[in-house]
Coordinates of C-alpha atoms in Angstrom, one line a residue:
Chain Z
X1477 CA 144.2 106.0 93.3
X1478 CA 144.3 102.3 92.6
X1479 CA 141.5 101.9 95.1
X1480 CA 139.4 104.4 93.3
X1481 CA 140.0 102.7 89.9
X1482 CA 139.3 99.3 91.4
X1483 CA 136.0 100.5 92.7
X1484 CA 135.1 102.2 89.4
X1485 CA 135.6 98.8 87.7
X1486 CA 133.4 97.1 90.2
X1487 CA 130.8 99.7 89.8
X1488 CA 130.9 99.3 86.0
X1489 CA 130.3 95.6 86.4
X1490 CA 127.5 96.0 88.9
X1491 CA 126.0 98.7 86.8
X1492 CA 126.0 96.5 83.8
X1493 CA 123.6 94.1 85.5
X1494 CA 121.4 96.9 86.7
X1495 CA 121.4 98.5 83.3
X1496 CA 120.5 95.4 81.4
X1497 CA 117.6 94.7 83.7
X1498 CA 116.5 98.3 83.7
X1499 CA 116.4 98.3 79.9
X1500 CA 113.8 95.6 80.0
X1501 CA 111.7 97.6 82.4
X1502 CA 111.9 100.7 80.3
X1503 CA 111.1 99.0 77.0
X1504 CA 107.9 97.4 78.3
X1505 CA 107.0 100.6 80.1
X1506 CA 107.6 102.8 77.1
X1507 CA 105.3 100.7 74.9
X1508 CA 102.6 99.6 77.4
X1509 CA 102.9 102.1 80.3
X1510 CA 103.0 99.0 82.4
X1511 CA 105.4 98.5 85.3
X1512 CA 106.3 94.8 84.6
X1513 CA 107.1 93.9 88.2
X1514 CA 107.8 90.3 87.2
X1515 CA 110.9 91.5 85.3
X1516 CA 113.3 90.9 88.2
X1517 CA 112.0 87.4 88.4
X1518 CA 112.3 86.9 84.7
X1519 CA 116.0 87.8 85.3
X1520 CA 116.1 85.1 87.9
X1521 CA 114.5 82.6 85.6
X1522 CA 117.1 83.6 83.0
X1523 CA 119.9 82.7 85.3
X1524 CA 118.3 79.3 86.0
X1525 CA 117.8 78.7 82.3
X1526 CA 121.4 79.6 81.7
X1527 CA 122.4 77.1 84.5
X1528 CA 120.3 74.3 82.9
X1529 CA 121.5 75.0 79.4
X1530 CA 125.1 75.2 80.5
X1531 CA 125.0 71.9 82.5
X1532 CA 123.2 70.2 79.7
X1533 CA 125.7 71.2 77.1
X1534 CA 128.7 70.6 79.3
X1535 CA 127.5 67.4 80.9
X1536 CA 125.4 65.4 78.4
X1537 CA 126.6 66.9 75.1
X1538 CA 130.2 67.0 76.3
X1539 CA 131.0 70.3 74.7
X1540 CA 134.0 72.4 75.7
X1541 CA 133.4 75.4 78.0
X1542 CA 133.9 78.0 75.2
X1543 CA 131.5 76.2 72.8
X1544 CA 129.0 76.0 75.6
X1545 CA 129.3 79.7 76.3
X1546 CA 128.8 80.5 72.6
X1547 CA 125.7 78.3 72.4
X1548 CA 124.4 79.3 75.9
X1549 CA 124.1 83.0 75.1
X1550 CA 121.5 82.7 72.3
X1551 CA 119.7 79.7 73.8
X1552 CA 119.3 81.5 77.2
X1553 CA 118.1 84.7 75.5
X1554 CA 115.6 82.8 73.4
X1555 CA 114.2 80.7 76.2
X1556 CA 113.9 83.6 78.6
X1557 CA 112.1 85.6 75.9
X1558 CA 109.6 82.7 75.7
X1559 CA 109.0 83.1 79.4
X1560 CA 108.4 86.8 79.0
X1561 CA 106.1 86.4 76.0
X1562 CA 104.2 83.6 77.8
X1563 CA 103.5 86.0 80.7
X1564 CA 102.3 88.6 78.3
X1565 CA 100.0 86.3 76.4
X1566 CA 98.6 84.5 79.5
X1567 CA 98.4 87.3 82.1
X1568 CA 98.6 90.8 80.6
X1569 CA 97.0 90.6 77.2
X1570 CA 93.5 89.4 78.4
X1571 CA 93.5 92.2 80.9
X1572 CA 94.4 94.7 78.2
X1573 CA 91.6 93.4 76.0
X1574 CA 89.1 93.9 78.8
X1575 CA 90.4 97.4 79.3
X1576 CA 91.1 96.8 83.0
X1577 CA 92.7 99.6 85.0
X1578 CA 96.4 99.9 84.6
X1579 CA 97.1 99.2 88.2
X1580 CA 95.3 95.8 88.1
X1581 CA 97.7 94.8 85.5
X1582 CA 100.5 95.9 87.8
X1583 CA 99.2 93.8 90.6
X1584 CA 98.9 90.8 88.2
X1585 CA 102.6 91.4 87.3
X1586 CA 103.5 91.4 90.9
X1587 CA 101.7 88.1 91.5
X1588 CA 103.3 86.6 88.4
X1589 CA 106.7 87.5 89.9
X1590 CA 105.8 85.9 93.2
X1591 CA 104.6 82.8 91.4
X1592 CA 107.9 82.5 89.4
X1593 CA 109.9 82.9 92.6
X1594 CA 108.0 80.4 94.8
X1595 CA 107.2 78.1 91.9
X1596 CA 110.9 77.8 91.4
X1597 CA 111.5 77.2 95.1
X1598 CA 108.8 74.5 95.2
X1599 CA 110.0 72.8 92.0
X1600 CA 113.7 72.8 92.5
X1601 CA 113.9 72.9 96.3
X1602 CA 115.8 75.4 98.4
X1603 CA 119.2 74.0 97.7
X1604 CA 121.5 76.4 95.9
X1605 CA 122.7 75.7 92.4
X1606 CA 126.3 76.2 91.5
X1607 CA 126.9 77.5 88.1
X1608 CA 129.7 75.8 86.2
X1609 CA 132.7 77.8 85.1
X1610 CA 132.5 78.6 81.4
X1611 CA 135.5 80.9 81.2
X1612 CA 139.1 80.4 82.3
X1613 CA 139.6 83.0 84.9
X1614 CA 142.6 85.1 83.9
X1615 CA 143.6 88.2 85.8
X1616 CA 145.1 91.1 83.9
X1617 CA 147.2 93.5 86.0
X1618 CA 148.1 96.9 84.8
X1619 CA 149.8 99.3 87.2
X1620 CA 148.4 97.6 90.2
X1621 CA 144.9 97.2 88.9
X1622 CA 143.6 93.7 88.7
X1623 CA 140.9 93.0 86.2
X1624 CA 139.4 89.6 85.5
X1625 CA 138.5 88.8 81.9
X1626 CA 135.0 88.1 83.1
X1627 CA 134.6 91.7 84.2
X1628 CA 135.7 93.0 80.9
X1629 CA 133.3 90.7 79.1
X1630 CA 130.4 91.7 81.3
X1631 CA 131.0 95.5 80.8
X1632 CA 131.6 95.1 77.0
X1633 CA 128.5 93.0 76.6
X1634 CA 126.3 95.5 78.4
X1635 CA 127.5 98.3 76.2
X1636 CA 127.1 96.2 73.0
X1637 CA 123.6 95.2 74.1
X1638 CA 122.7 98.8 74.7
X1639 CA 124.1 99.8 71.3
X1640 CA 122.1 97.1 69.5
X1641 CA 119.0 98.0 71.4
X1642 CA 119.5 101.7 70.7
X1643 CA 119.9 100.9 67.0
X1644 CA 116.8 98.8 66.9
X1645 CA 114.7 101.4 68.7
X1646 CA 115.9 104.4 66.8
X1647 CA 116.8 103.1 63.3
X1648 CA 114.5 100.3 62.4
X1649 CA 110.9 100.1 61.3
X1650 CA 109.8 98.0 64.2
X1651 CA 111.6 100.4 66.6
X1652 CA 109.7 103.2 65.0
X1653 CA 106.5 101.4 65.6
X1654 CA 107.4 100.9 69.3
X1655 CA 108.1 104.6 69.7
X1656 CA 104.8 105.3 67.9
X1657 CA 102.8 103.2 70.3
X1658 CA 104.3 104.9 73.3
X1659 CA 103.5 108.3 71.6
X1660 CA 99.9 107.6 70.7
X1661 CA 98.4 104.1 71.1
X1662 CA 95.1 105.0 69.4
X1663 CA 96.4 106.4 66.2
X1664 CA 99.0 103.6 65.6
X1665 CA 96.6 100.7 64.8
X1666 CA 94.9 103.0 62.3
X1667 CA 98.2 103.2 60.4
X1668 CA 98.0 99.4 59.8
X1669 CA 100.6 98.6 62.4
X1670 CA 100.0 95.3 64.3
X1671 CA 100.1 96.5 67.8
X1672 CA 100.0 93.1 69.4
X1673 CA 103.0 91.8 67.5
X1674 CA 104.9 94.9 68.4
X1675 CA 104.1 94.4 72.0
X1676 CA 105.3 90.8 71.8
X1677 CA 108.5 91.9 70.2
X1678 CA 109.0 94.4 73.0
X1679 CA 108.7 91.6 75.5
X1680 CA 111.1 89.5 73.5
X1681 CA 113.6 92.2 73.6
X1682 CA 113.2 93.0 77.2
X1683 CA 113.2 89.4 78.4
X1684 CA 116.1 88.6 76.2
X1685 CA 118.1 91.3 77.9
X1686 CA 117.1 89.9 81.3
X1687 CA 118.2 86.5 80.2
X1688 CA 121.5 87.8 79.1
X1689 CA 121.9 89.6 82.4
X1690 CA 121.0 86.4 84.2
X1691 CA 123.7 84.5 82.3
X1692 CA 126.3 87.1 83.0
X1693 CA 125.3 87.3 86.6
X1694 CA 125.5 83.6 87.1
X1695 CA 129.0 83.6 85.6
X1696 CA 130.1 86.4 87.9
X1697 CA 128.4 85.2 91.0
X1698 CA 128.0 81.4 90.5
X1699 CA 125.5 80.7 93.3
X1700 CA 121.8 80.7 92.2
X1701 CA 118.9 81.0 94.5
X1702 CA 115.2 81.6 93.8
X1703 CA 115.0 85.0 95.5
X1704 CA 118.0 86.5 93.7
X1705 CA 115.9 88.5 91.3
X1706 CA 113.6 90.2 93.7
X1707 CA 115.9 92.8 95.2
X1708 CA 118.0 93.4 92.1
X1709 CA 114.8 93.8 90.1
X1710 CA 113.3 96.4 92.4
X1711 CA 116.5 98.3 92.4
X1712 CA 116.9 98.2 88.7
X1713 CA 113.4 99.5 88.4
X1714 CA 114.2 102.4 90.6
X1715 CA 117.2 103.0 88.5
X1716 CA 115.2 103.0 85.4
X1717 CA 112.8 105.6 86.8
X1718 CA 115.5 107.8 88.0
X1719 CA 116.9 107.8 84.5
X1720 CA 113.5 108.6 83.1
X1721 CA 111.3 105.7 82.4
X1722 CA 110.4 105.0 78.8
X1723 CA 113.8 106.2 77.6
X1724 CA 116.4 103.5 77.1
X1725 CA 119.3 106.0 77.5
X1726 CA 117.9 106.9 80.8
X1727 CA 117.6 103.3 81.9
X1728 CA 121.2 102.6 80.9
X1729 CA 122.4 105.7 82.7
X1730 CA 120.3 105.1 85.8
X1731 CA 121.6 101.6 86.2
X1732 CA 125.2 102.8 86.2
X1733 CA 124.3 105.7 88.4
X1734 CA 122.8 103.5 91.1
X1735 CA 125.7 101.1 90.9
X1736 CA 128.3 103.9 91.3
X1737 CA 126.3 105.2 94.2
X1738 CA 126.1 101.9 95.9
X1739 CA 129.8 101.0 95.4
X1740 CA 130.9 104.5 96.3
X1741 CA 129.0 104.4 99.5
X1742 CA 130.2 101.0 100.4
X1743 CA 133.8 102.1 99.7
X1744 CA 133.6 105.2 101.9
X1745 CA 131.0 104.5 104.6
X1746 CA 130.2 101.3 106.5
X1747 CA 128.5 99.0 104.0
X1748 CA 125.3 98.7 106.1
X1749 CA 124.6 102.3 105.0
X1750 CA 124.6 101.4 101.4
X1751 CA 120.9 101.3 100.7
X1752 CA 120.1 104.2 103.0
X1753 CA 122.5 106.7 101.3
X1754 CA 122.0 105.4 97.8
X1755 CA 118.2 105.7 98.0
X1756 CA 118.3 109.0 99.7
X1757 CA 120.4 110.4 96.9
X1758 CA 118.0 109.0 94.3
X1759 CA 115.1 110.5 96.3
X1760 CA 116.7 113.9 96.2
X1761 CA 117.2 113.5 92.4
X1762 CA 113.5 112.7 92.1
X1763 CA 112.6 115.7 94.1
X1764 CA 114.6 118.0 91.9
X1765 CA 113.6 116.3 88.6
X1766 CA 110.3 114.6 89.2
X1767 CA 110.3 112.9 85.8
X1768 CA 113.8 111.5 86.0
X1769 CA 117.0 112.6 84.2
X1770 CA 115.9 112.0 80.6
X1771 CA 112.1 112.0 81.2
X1772 CA 110.0 114.5 79.5
X1773 CA 107.1 115.9 81.4
X1774 CA 103.9 115.0 79.5
X1775 CA 101.8 118.0 78.5
X1776 CA 98.3 117.7 79.7
X1777 CA 95.6 119.1 77.5
X1778 CA 92.8 120.7 79.4
Chain X
X741 CA 66.9 103.0 115.6
X742 CA 67.6 101.9 112.1
X743 CA 70.4 104.5 111.8
X744 CA 72.4 102.8 114.5
X745 CA 71.8 99.3 113.4
X746 CA 75.2 98.6 111.8
X747 CA 77.2 100.3 114.5
X748 CA 75.2 98.4 117.1
X749 CA 75.7 95.1 115.3
X750 CA 79.5 95.8 115.0
X751 CA 79.6 96.5 118.7
X752 CA 77.8 93.3 119.5
X753 CA 80.2 91.4 117.2
X754 CA 83.2 92.9 119.0
X755 CA 81.7 92.1 122.4
X756 CA 81.0 88.5 121.2
X757 CA 84.6 88.1 120.1
X758 CA 86.0 89.5 123.3
X759 CA 83.6 87.4 125.4
X760 CA 84.6 84.2 123.5
X761 CA 88.3 85.0 124.0
X762 CA 87.7 85.7 127.6
X763 CA 85.7 82.4 128.1
X764 CA 88.4 80.5 126.3
X765 CA 85.9 79.3 123.7
X766 CA 88.3 80.2 120.9
X767 CA 91.9 79.2 121.2
X768 CA 94.8 81.5 121.0
X769 CA 95.5 80.6 117.3
X770 CA 92.0 81.8 116.2
X771 CA 92.4 84.9 118.4
X772 CA 95.7 85.8 116.7
X773 CA 94.1 85.2 113.2
X774 CA 91.3 87.6 114.2
X775 CA 93.8 90.2 115.4
X776 CA 95.9 90.0 112.2
X777 CA 92.7 90.3 110.3
X778 CA 91.8 93.5 112.1
X779 CA 95.3 94.9 111.6
X780 CA 95.1 94.0 107.9
X781 CA 91.8 95.8 107.7
X782 CA 93.5 99.0 109.0
X783 CA 96.3 98.5 106.5
X784 CA 94.2 97.9 103.4
X785 CA 91.6 100.6 104.2
X786 CA 94.2 103.2 104.9
X787 CA 96.1 102.4 101.7
X788 CA 92.8 102.5 99.9
X789 CA 92.6 106.1 100.8
X790 CA 95.6 106.9 98.7
X791 CA 95.6 104.2 96.1
X792 CA 91.9 104.0 95.6
X793 CA 90.2 107.3 96.4
X794 CA 93.1 109.6 95.4
X795 CA 94.2 107.4 92.5
X796 CA 97.9 107.6 93.3
X797 CA 100.0 104.5 93.3
X798 CA 101.8 104.3 96.7
X799 CA 103.7 101.1 97.1
X800 CA 105.7 101.8 100.3
X801 CA 103.0 101.4 102.9
X802 CA 105.0 98.9 104.9
X803 CA 107.6 101.6 105.6
X804 CA 105.0 103.6 107.5
X805 CA 103.8 100.5 109.4
X806 CA 107.4 100.0 110.4
X807 CA 107.8 103.5 111.7
X808 CA 104.6 103.1 113.7
X809 CA 105.6 99.7 115.0
X810 CA 108.9 101.0 116.3
X811 CA 107.6 104.3 117.7
X812 CA 104.7 102.5 119.4
X813 CA 107.0 99.9 120.9
X814 CA 109.4 102.5 122.2
X815 CA 106.7 104.6 123.8
X816 CA 105.2 101.6 125.5
X817 CA 108.7 100.5 126.7
X818 CA 109.4 104.0 128.0
X819 CA 106.2 104.4 129.8
X820 CA 105.2 101.0 131.1
X821 CA 108.0 98.5 131.2
X822 CA 111.4 98.1 132.8
X823 CA 113.6 97.8 129.8
X824 CA 117.3 97.8 129.3
X825 CA 116.9 100.6 126.8
X826 CA 115.1 103.2 129.0
X827 CA 115.7 101.8 132.4
X828 CA 112.8 101.8 134.9
X829 CA 109.2 102.5 133.8
X830 CA 108.2 106.1 134.0
X831 CA 104.7 105.3 135.1
X832 CA 103.2 102.4 137.1
X833 CA 102.5 99.6 134.6
X834 CA 98.9 99.5 135.8
X835 CA 98.2 102.8 134.1
X836 CA 98.7 101.1 130.7
X837 CA 94.9 100.4 130.7
X838 CA 94.1 104.1 130.4
X839 CA 97.3 105.3 128.6
X840 CA 97.6 102.7 125.9
X841 CA 95.8 105.0 123.4
X842 CA 98.8 107.4 123.9
X843 CA 101.0 104.7 122.4
X844 CA 98.8 104.3 119.4
X845 CA 98.4 108.0 119.0
X846 CA 102.1 108.6 119.3
X847 CA 102.8 105.9 116.7
X848 CA 100.2 107.4 114.4
X849 CA 101.5 110.9 114.7
X850 CA 105.1 110.0 114.0
X851 CA 104.1 107.8 111.0
X852 CA 102.0 110.7 109.7
X853 CA 105.0 113.0 109.9
X854 CA 106.9 110.4 108.0
X855 CA 104.1 110.5 105.4
X856 CA 105.1 114.1 104.7
X857 CA 108.3 112.8 103.0
X858 CA 106.0 111.2 100.4
X859 CA 103.4 113.9 100.3
X860 CA 105.7 116.8 99.4
X861 CA 107.0 115.3 96.1
X862 CA 103.4 114.4 95.3
X863 CA 102.7 118.1 94.8
X864 CA 104.7 118.1 91.6
X865 CA 104.5 114.6 90.3
X866 CA 102.0 111.8 89.9
X867 CA 101.7 108.2 88.9
X868 CA 104.7 106.0 88.5
X869 CA 107.3 108.5 89.6
X870 CA 105.5 108.9 92.8
X871 CA 105.3 105.2 93.1
X872 CA 109.1 105.1 93.0
X873 CA 109.4 107.7 95.7
X874 CA 107.2 105.7 98.0
X875 CA 109.2 102.6 97.2
X876 CA 112.5 104.4 97.9
X877 CA 111.0 105.7 101.2
X878 CA 110.1 102.2 102.2
X879 CA 113.7 101.1 101.6
X880 CA 115.1 104.2 103.4
X881 CA 113.0 103.5 106.5
X882 CA 114.0 99.9 106.7
X883 CA 117.6 100.7 106.1
X884 CA 117.6 103.5 108.6
X885 CA 116.2 101.3 111.4
X886 CA 118.6 98.5 110.5
X887 CA 121.4 101.0 111.1
X888 CA 120.1 102.2 114.4
X889 CA 121.9 99.9 116.8
X890 CA 120.3 101.5 119.8
X891 CA 116.9 99.9 119.0
X892 CA 118.3 96.6 118.0
X893 CA 119.2 97.3 114.4
X894 CA 118.9 94.2 112.2
X895 CA 118.6 91.9 115.2
X896 CA 115.2 93.3 116.0
X897 CA 113.5 94.7 119.1
X898 CA 111.6 92.9 121.9
X899 CA 110.1 94.0 125.2
X900 CA 106.8 95.7 124.5
X901 CA 104.7 92.7 125.6
X902 CA 105.0 93.4 129.3
X903 CA 102.8 96.4 128.9
X904 CA 99.9 94.2 127.8
X905 CA 100.5 91.6 130.5
X906 CA 100.5 94.5 133.0
X907 CA 97.0 95.3 131.9
X908 CA 96.0 91.7 132.4
X909 CA 97.3 91.8 135.9
X910 CA 94.9 94.6 136.8
X911 CA 91.7 93.3 135.2
X912 CA 91.9 89.9 133.6
X913 CA 90.6 90.6 130.1
X914 CA 91.9 89.8 126.6
X915 CA 93.3 93.3 126.4
X916 CA 95.2 92.9 123.1
X917 CA 92.1 91.8 121.4
X918 CA 90.2 94.8 122.8
X919 CA 92.8 97.3 121.6
X920 CA 93.1 95.8 118.2
X921 CA 89.3 95.9 117.7
X922 CA 89.1 99.4 119.0
X923 CA 91.9 100.4 116.6
X924 CA 90.3 98.6 113.7
X925 CA 86.8 100.0 114.1
X926 CA 88.2 103.5 115.0
X927 CA 90.3 103.6 111.9
X928 CA 87.5 102.5 109.6
X929 CA 85.2 105.0 111.2
X930 CA 87.8 107.7 110.8
X931 CA 88.4 106.9 107.1
X932 CA 84.7 106.8 106.4
X933 CA 84.1 110.1 108.0
X934 CA 87.1 111.5 106.1
X935 CA 85.9 110.3 102.8
X936 CA 82.5 111.7 103.3
X937 CA 83.8 115.1 104.5
X938 CA 84.6 118.0 102.2
X939 CA 88.2 116.8 102.2
X940 CA 87.0 113.5 100.9
X941 CA 85.2 115.2 98.1
X942 CA 88.4 117.0 97.3
X943 CA 90.2 113.6 97.3
X944 CA 87.8 112.3 94.8
X945 CA 88.2 115.5 92.7
X946 CA 92.0 115.1 92.7
X947 CA 91.5 111.5 91.5
X948 CA 89.2 112.4 88.7
X949 CA 91.0 115.4 87.3
X950 CA 93.6 117.3 89.2
X951 CA 93.7 120.4 87.0
X952 CA 89.9 120.8 87.0
X953 CA 89.9 120.4 90.7
X954 CA 92.5 123.1 91.0
X955 CA 90.4 125.4 88.9
X956 CA 87.3 124.7 91.0
X957 CA 89.3 126.0 94.0
X958 CA 90.2 122.7 95.6
X959 CA 93.4 123.2 97.4
X960 CA 95.0 120.1 95.9
X961 CA 98.3 120.3 97.7
X962 CA 96.6 120.5 101.1
X963 CA 94.3 117.6 100.2
X964 CA 97.2 115.5 99.1
X965 CA 99.2 116.4 102.2
X966 CA 96.4 115.6 104.6
X967 CA 95.4 112.4 102.8
X968 CA 98.9 111.0 102.8
X969 CA 99.3 111.9 106.4
X970 CA 96.0 110.3 107.4
X971 CA 96.9 107.2 105.4
X972 CA 100.4 106.8 106.7
X973 CA 99.3 107.7 110.3
X974 CA 96.8 104.9 110.3
X975 CA 99.4 102.5 108.9
X976 CA 101.5 103.6 111.9
X977 CA 98.6 102.7 114.3
X978 CA 98.4 99.3 112.6
X979 CA 102.1 98.9 113.1
X980 CA 101.9 99.7 116.8
X981 CA 99.1 97.2 117.2
X982 CA 101.1 94.6 115.2
X983 CA 104.1 95.1 117.4
X984 CA 102.2 94.5 120.6
X985 CA 100.4 91.4 119.1
X986 CA 103.6 89.8 117.9
X987 CA 105.9 91.0 120.7
X988 CA 109.0 91.0 118.4
X989 CA 110.0 93.4 115.7
X990 CA 112.4 93.0 112.9
X991 CA 112.8 95.7 110.3
X992 CA 113.1 93.0 107.6
X993 CA 109.5 92.0 108.1
X994 CA 108.2 95.4 106.9
X995 CA 109.9 95.3 103.5
X996 CA 108.4 95.4 100.0
X997 CA 106.5 92.2 100.7
X998 CA 104.5 93.8 103.4
X999 CA 103.7 96.7 101.1
X1000 CA 102.8 94.3 98.4
X1001 CA 100.3 92.5 100.7
X1002 CA 98.6 95.8 101.5
X1003 CA 98.4 96.7 97.8
X1004 CA 97.0 93.3 97.0
X1005 CA 94.3 93.7 99.5
X1006 CA 93.3 97.1 98.1
X1007 CA 93.1 95.9 94.5
X1008 CA 91.5 92.7 95.5
X1009 CA 88.7 94.6 97.2
X1010 CA 88.3 97.1 94.4
X1011 CA 89.9 100.6 94.2
X1012 CA 88.1 103.3 96.1
X1013 CA 85.7 101.0 97.9
X1014 CA 86.0 101.1 101.7
X1015 CA 83.7 98.1 102.3
X1016 CA 85.6 96.3 99.5
X1017 CA 89.0 96.8 101.2
X1018 CA 87.6 95.6 104.6
X1019 CA 86.1 92.5 103.0
X1020 CA 89.2 91.8 101.0
X1021 CA 91.4 92.1 104.1
X1022 CA 89.2 89.6 105.9
X1023 CA 89.1 87.2 102.9
X1024 CA 92.9 87.6 102.2
X1025 CA 93.9 86.8 105.8
X1026 CA 91.6 83.8 105.9
X1027 CA 92.9 82.6 102.6
X1028 CA 96.5 82.8 103.9
X1029 CA 95.6 80.9 107.0
X1030 CA 93.6 78.3 105.2
X1031 CA 96.5 77.6 102.8
X1032 CA 99.1 77.4 105.6
X1033 CA 99.3 73.6 105.5
X1034 CA 100.5 73.8 101.9
X1035 CA 103.7 75.4 103.2
X1036 CA 105.8 76.4 100.2
X1037 CA 103.0 75.9 97.7
X1038 CA 101.0 78.5 99.5
X1039 CA 102.8 81.3 97.8
X1040 CA 102.3 79.7 94.5
X1041 CA 98.5 79.1 95.0
X1042 CA 97.7 82.5 96.5
X1043 CA 99.2 84.5 93.5
X1044 CA 97.5 82.1 91.1
X1045 CA 94.1 82.7 92.8
X1046 CA 94.6 86.4 92.6
X1047 CA 95.7 86.3 88.9
X1048 CA 92.6 84.3 88.1
X1049 CA 90.4 86.7 90.0
X1050 CA 91.9 89.6 88.0
X1051 CA 91.3 87.7 84.8
X1052 CA 87.6 87.1 85.5
X1053 CA 86.8 90.1 87.5
X1054 CA 89.4 92.8 86.7
X1055 CA 87.8 95.3 89.0
X1056 CA 88.3 93.4 92.2
X1057 CA 85.6 92.1 94.5
X1058 CA 83.5 95.2 94.9
X1059 CA 84.8 97.2 91.9
X1060 CA 84.6 100.8 93.2
X1061 CA 81.2 100.2 94.7
X1062 CA 80.2 100.2 98.3
X1063 CA 78.0 97.5 99.9
X1064 CA 75.1 99.8 99.7
X1065 CA 75.3 100.1 95.9
X1066 CA 75.1 96.3 95.6
X1067 CA 72.4 95.9 98.3
X1068 CA 70.3 99.1 98.3
X1069 CA 68.3 97.9 101.2
X1070 CA 71.3 98.4 103.5
X1071 CA 70.8 102.1 103.1
X1072 CA 67.9 102.0 105.4
X1073 CA 70.3 100.9 108.2
X1074 CA 73.4 102.8 107.4
X1075 CA 74.7 105.7 105.4
X1076 CA 77.8 104.5 103.6
X1077 CA 78.7 107.8 102.0

């Protein structure tokens, strides 16, 4: 029983990372119908930004760990958002203006991701960066369960971030504009809504989430390397689609679903089978529900 | 006479390449670049069938290449070489000269069967959901092979090269180059015939408007099934050739990056343009080789070049046209469609 609960906690933590990254994919997809394949690498950049911010604040400014953490969260999110918005302005927007085929934009996104990865490798070298400890590690034990405070923080942060995002998308004017664009991108500009600013805001939100995920990930697994975002990004994307892409509830759920599958498989079977079984289950879900769990099949007018 | 001009010139080109390799006029490095170029041509033109002509978005092509590479290697080890895995060779190694096509065919057929896994969900869904399914299939294939300890698992597989050297013992020719060129020209020929057949018309109809195609009595499910199978089967052939060129297989080398390379070649050439995907495969391979001295900066420069190309020519090199549309005089010599 303890073993089960321990694994559930691990899956919740792992799912928080997936969910935060999947949210970014889904936001951008919902508004632009663009699979932003660079998003996993934006997460990686976020982790590196968090590393530099933390070492700067700790080392040169001489702040305490707690103050650093409090400052690092907004700073990381803002700086990572800048990276996302830069990508949008430099790479995606000109293509959108030209009316290029959607898939060419996707390829551009893939290339941007590769550039971020390898540019990072070329600039910073292949040596791994070790993230400084920002939280005193305390272990709570209830009835044989051991939980680190970091795990609790990660899980709570993911849920809070989701709640905030859900509030923004469903209850605010700008969220309404976002939903409007994903509904009908031709009618929305006629209503006097600045489409480009809404898209920039979407990228800000998505990349901010990725930056937050990067910071939390660096705190939980304090070794950073340039390719850390690639695999987790692809998997989060798959999770987002299984949940039903374009729907933030789906992305959140899909992230946790994938994490529970992976941790569950690793707990029962040999861990080499993790990807195989997890992806097979996801494939079966996609066969049964081709548009994902929350996805709505688009009606096609003839 | 004019009708056969292009085929004849290709044959002459192939013979020149083989002759130069035989005479030792081009060194092994250049030979290997040419072979990889030919394999990339198969990869990009076969993916173009699904991504360009049918308008789907398959991003798991590396998985089928992996299936083909492993199946081809296993067949060739079973038939022609004394390996630890299968024991003694079933046939005298000298027969490899005549029976090597069996290896390629076997690899192609098994990879085509693997393509059914993707084709069946494509009956119900399109676009990005299908993209995910292909992506997941790519992961599943790699993960399955990594878990098969019999064929090396994550350590990889070696031992298919002796089949090639056995051919060289019989008649001393650059056999690998010959097979790769045969595979490349054969695949492009097959794809061209496929696109210009009634099936190909159906593929284009599915791309334009699936519902309308269905109403006009195109059997869309059958078209999709066959197209996916042809595409993945040819990827399997490319994989079998790759395995015999390299001589060492590792499941990790067929991951998403491999699929990404194939996708890049398709979109660089222009969607739905066969000559575009051939040209872009050649250009892309040359580009990668030319930038090799830059080491780590190579993978910064290559994406940058591609991004810039997309900015200034968002429709790729050819942009959904064939060579004959750009140079109408070529039509005298060759029918592209």
